[in-house]
């Protein structure tokens, strides 16, 4: 792989800024990106907000600092724009755990069910779904489905179970999960709560049930961020990917944020290994080389667009 000329970090930022102007590019970043990438982005948000930004941007080039399914969504919404992803290997354990052929068979087994699918899936799975949702929009979408219509929810069983409880809807769940959100140790979180009795536990709904059960607040990345700004507590144990803490500290510098610890002491399992494949250097290189970019078969794109448009209309 080509590398960047040695220089200071400021040089790299200057070069990214120059390329952003030259290309008329917008840099969109998810909260799970490293802090420097979040700081140089034009917009940082959760999956729904990023999809909305991708739809509304007037830039010619979208540089997506996130994972593959997010950049694919941007491409589905913008077939004529160049969509760059710093590292094409930036996948997602949920998307990988739901291959299109198996998902098609699942749908065929339950032909009368409506397929509501979490945005963390491939374009092929989106094309086979009725409505896409994100963690911030899922509850609202499910509540708009007629009560007698059975639902298949894929691919996150933890989010699906949580939504079933919230909405009172029984749903058939695909058996997938996020490796990062399943890495948190219940015992270590209990220990932390004993050590910091004033701290509130705030969790992403991709976490497992025992952690959600004793959380003070559950929400998407953006909702967790708003919560810590509005709530009166001063200490939080944060059970989601640790990248969000960068924005929490910026928004509420007087408060303390403690990352929920993973089971395994030696790994950084509370950092998404896919998200963290993106680096400032790769961000610069993808803008310089206008590569790697997302390409997609037009027929597939048109099919995948339908359930994404439904999500945007229903959210
Ligand atoms: P959000 O929609 O909350 O940003 O979640 C995205 C994600 O990948 C969570 O792991
Ligand atoms: Fe996928 Fe989990 Fe990473 Fe989110 S944190 S992108 S769900 S692997």
mmCIF file of N, CA, C and O and ligand atoms in Angstrom, residues 30 32 67 69-70 91-95 118 120 178-181 206 241 272-275, ligand 2:
data_model
loop_
_atom_site.group_PDB
_atom_site.id
_atom_site.type_symbol
_atom_site.label_atom_id
_atom_site.label_comp_id
_atom_site.label_asym_id
_atom_site.label_seq_id
_atom_site.Cartn_x
_atom_site.Cartn_y
_atom_site.Cartn_z
ATOM 1 N N UNK A 30 -18.697 8.366 11.668
ATOM 2 C CA UNK A 30 -19.495 7.777 12.749
ATOM 3 C C UNK A 30 -18.785 8.037 14.079
ATOM 4 O O UNK A 30 -17.567 8.236 14.125
ATOM 5 N N UNK A 32 -17.897 6.094 16.250
ATOM 6 C CA UNK A 32 -16.935 5.066 16.648
ATOM 7 C C UNK A 32 -15.577 5.231 15.948
ATOM 8 O O UNK A 32 -14.715 4.366 16.065
ATOM 9 N N UNK A 67 -18.136 2.247 8.460
ATOM 10 C CA UNK A 67 -17.946 0.890 7.935
ATOM 11 C C UNK A 67 -18.699 0.719 6.622
ATOM 12 O O UNK A 67 -19.489 1.575 6.209
ATOM 13 N N UNK A 69 -21.251 -1.016 5.399
ATOM 14 C CA UNK A 69 -22.691 -0.908 5.157
ATOM 15 C C UNK A 69 -23.145 0.556 5.183
ATOM 16 O O UNK A 69 -24.125 0.917 4.537
ATOM 17 N N UNK A 70 -22.425 1.410 5.906
ATOM 18 C CA UNK A 70 -22.788 2.835 5.969
ATOM 19 C C UNK A 70 -22.425 3.519 4.651
ATOM 20 O O UNK A 70 -23.217 4.308 4.115
ATOM 21 N N UNK A 91 -15.789 -3.931 7.799
ATOM 22 C CA UNK A 91 -17.087 -4.615 7.741
ATOM 23 C C UNK A 91 -17.879 -4.433 9.021
ATOM 24 O O UNK A 91 -17.807 -3.380 9.663
ATOM 25 N N UNK A 92 -18.627 -5.462 9.406
ATOM 26 C CA UNK A 92 -19.444 -5.407 10.630
ATOM 27 C C UNK A 92 -19.848 -6.843 10.941
ATOM 28 O O UNK A 92 -20.274 -7.577 10.029
ATOM 29 N N UNK A 93 -19.728 -7.252 12.190
ATOM 30 C CA UNK A 93 -20.034 -8.657 12.516
ATOM 31 C C UNK A 93 -21.511 -8.967 12.283
ATOM 32 O O UNK A 93 -21.869 -10.100 11.958
ATOM 33 N N UNK A 94 -22.357 -7.965 12.421
ATOM 34 C CA UNK A 94 -23.795 -8.202 12.167
ATOM 35 C C UNK A 94 -24.036 -8.458 10.684
ATOM 36 O O UNK A 94 -24.776 -9.375 10.307
ATOM 37 N N UNK A 95 -23.422 -7.627 9.840
ATOM 38 C CA UNK A 95 -23.603 -7.793 8.391
ATOM 39 C C UNK A 95 -23.028 -9.141 7.953
ATOM 40 O O UNK A 95 -23.644 -9.870 7.155
ATOM 41 N N UNK A 118 -32.294 -4.224 10.315
ATOM 42 C CA UNK A 118 -31.357 -3.221 10.849
ATOM 43 C C UNK A 118 -30.398 -2.824 9.729
ATOM 44 O O UNK A 118 -29.947 -3.677 8.957
ATOM 45 N N UNK A 120 -27.421 -2.367 9.656
ATOM 46 C CA UNK A 120 -26.132 -3.069 9.714
ATOM 47 C C UNK A 120 -26.225 -4.384 8.942
ATOM 48 O O UNK A 120 -26.214 -5.472 9.505
ATOM 49 N N UNK A 178 -23.607 -8.256 17.597
ATOM 50 C CA UNK A 178 -22.405 -7.436 17.419
ATOM 51 C C UNK A 178 -21.350 -7.913 18.400
ATOM 52 O O UNK A 178 -21.586 -7.928 19.620
ATOM 53 N N UNK A 179 -20.179 -8.274 17.883
ATOM 54 C CA UNK A 179 -19.114 -8.813 18.756
ATOM 55 C C UNK A 179 -18.660 -7.796 19.799
ATOM 56 O O UNK A 179 -18.285 -8.162 20.905
ATOM 57 N N UNK A 180 -18.694 -6.524 19.425
ATOM 58 C CA UNK A 180 -18.214 -5.488 20.353
ATOM 59 C C UNK A 180 -19.191 -5.354 21.526
ATOM 60 O O UNK A 180 -18.785 -5.376 22.695
ATOM 61 N N UNK A 181 -20.473 -5.261 21.219
ATOM 62 C CA UNK A 181 -21.471 -5.063 22.282
ATOM 63 C C UNK A 181 -21.706 -6.323 23.115
ATOM 64 O O UNK A 181 -22.251 -6.238 24.215
ATOM 65 N N UNK A 206 -27.654 -2.839 21.369
ATOM 66 C CA UNK A 206 -27.000 -4.048 20.850
ATOM 67 C C UNK A 206 -26.363 -4.867 21.974
ATOM 68 O O UNK A 206 -25.875 -5.976 21.738
ATOM 69 N N UNK A 241 -19.359 1.252 21.995
ATOM 70 C CA UNK A 241 -17.996 1.414 21.490
ATOM 71 C C UNK A 241 -17.401 2.699 22.088
ATOM 72 O O UNK A 241 -18.070 3.753 22.129
ATOM 73 N N UNK A 272 -14.460 -1.084 18.125
ATOM 74 C CA UNK A 272 -14.870 -1.917 16.984
ATOM 75 C C UNK A 272 -13.672 -2.102 16.041
ATOM 76 O O UNK A 272 -13.152 -1.129 15.496
ATOM 77 N N UNK A 273 -13.254 -3.363 15.842
ATOM 78 C CA UNK A 273 -12.058 -3.584 15.021
ATOM 79 C C UNK A 273 -12.257 -3.155 13.567
ATOM 80 O O UNK A 273 -11.288 -2.855 12.866
ATOM 81 N N UNK A 274 -13.500 -3.135 13.127
ATOM 82 C CA UNK A 274 -13.775 -2.718 11.740
ATOM 83 C C UNK A 274 -13.703 -1.200 11.625
ATOM 84 O O UNK A 274 -13.043 -0.654 10.743
ATOM 85 N N UNK A 275 -14.383 -0.522 12.539
ATOM 86 C CA UNK A 275 -14.378 0.948 12.521
ATOM 87 C C UNK A 275 -12.950 1.473 12.625
ATOM 88 O O UNK A 275 -12.582 2.458 11.992
HETATM 89 FE FE1 LIG B 2 -20.908 -3.624 13.526
HETATM 90 FE FE2 LIG B 2 -20.667 -3.860 16.135
HETATM 91 FE FE3 LIG B 2 -18.828 -2.539 14.780
HETATM 92 FE FE4 LIG B 2 -21.273 -1.478 15.089
HETATM 93 S S1 LIG B 2 -19.754 -1.877 16.682
HETATM 94 S S2 LIG B 2 -20.108 -1.565 13.202
HETATM 95 S S3 LIG B 2 -22.523 -3.343 15.010
HETATM 96 S S4 LIG B 2 -19.273 -4.737 14.609
#
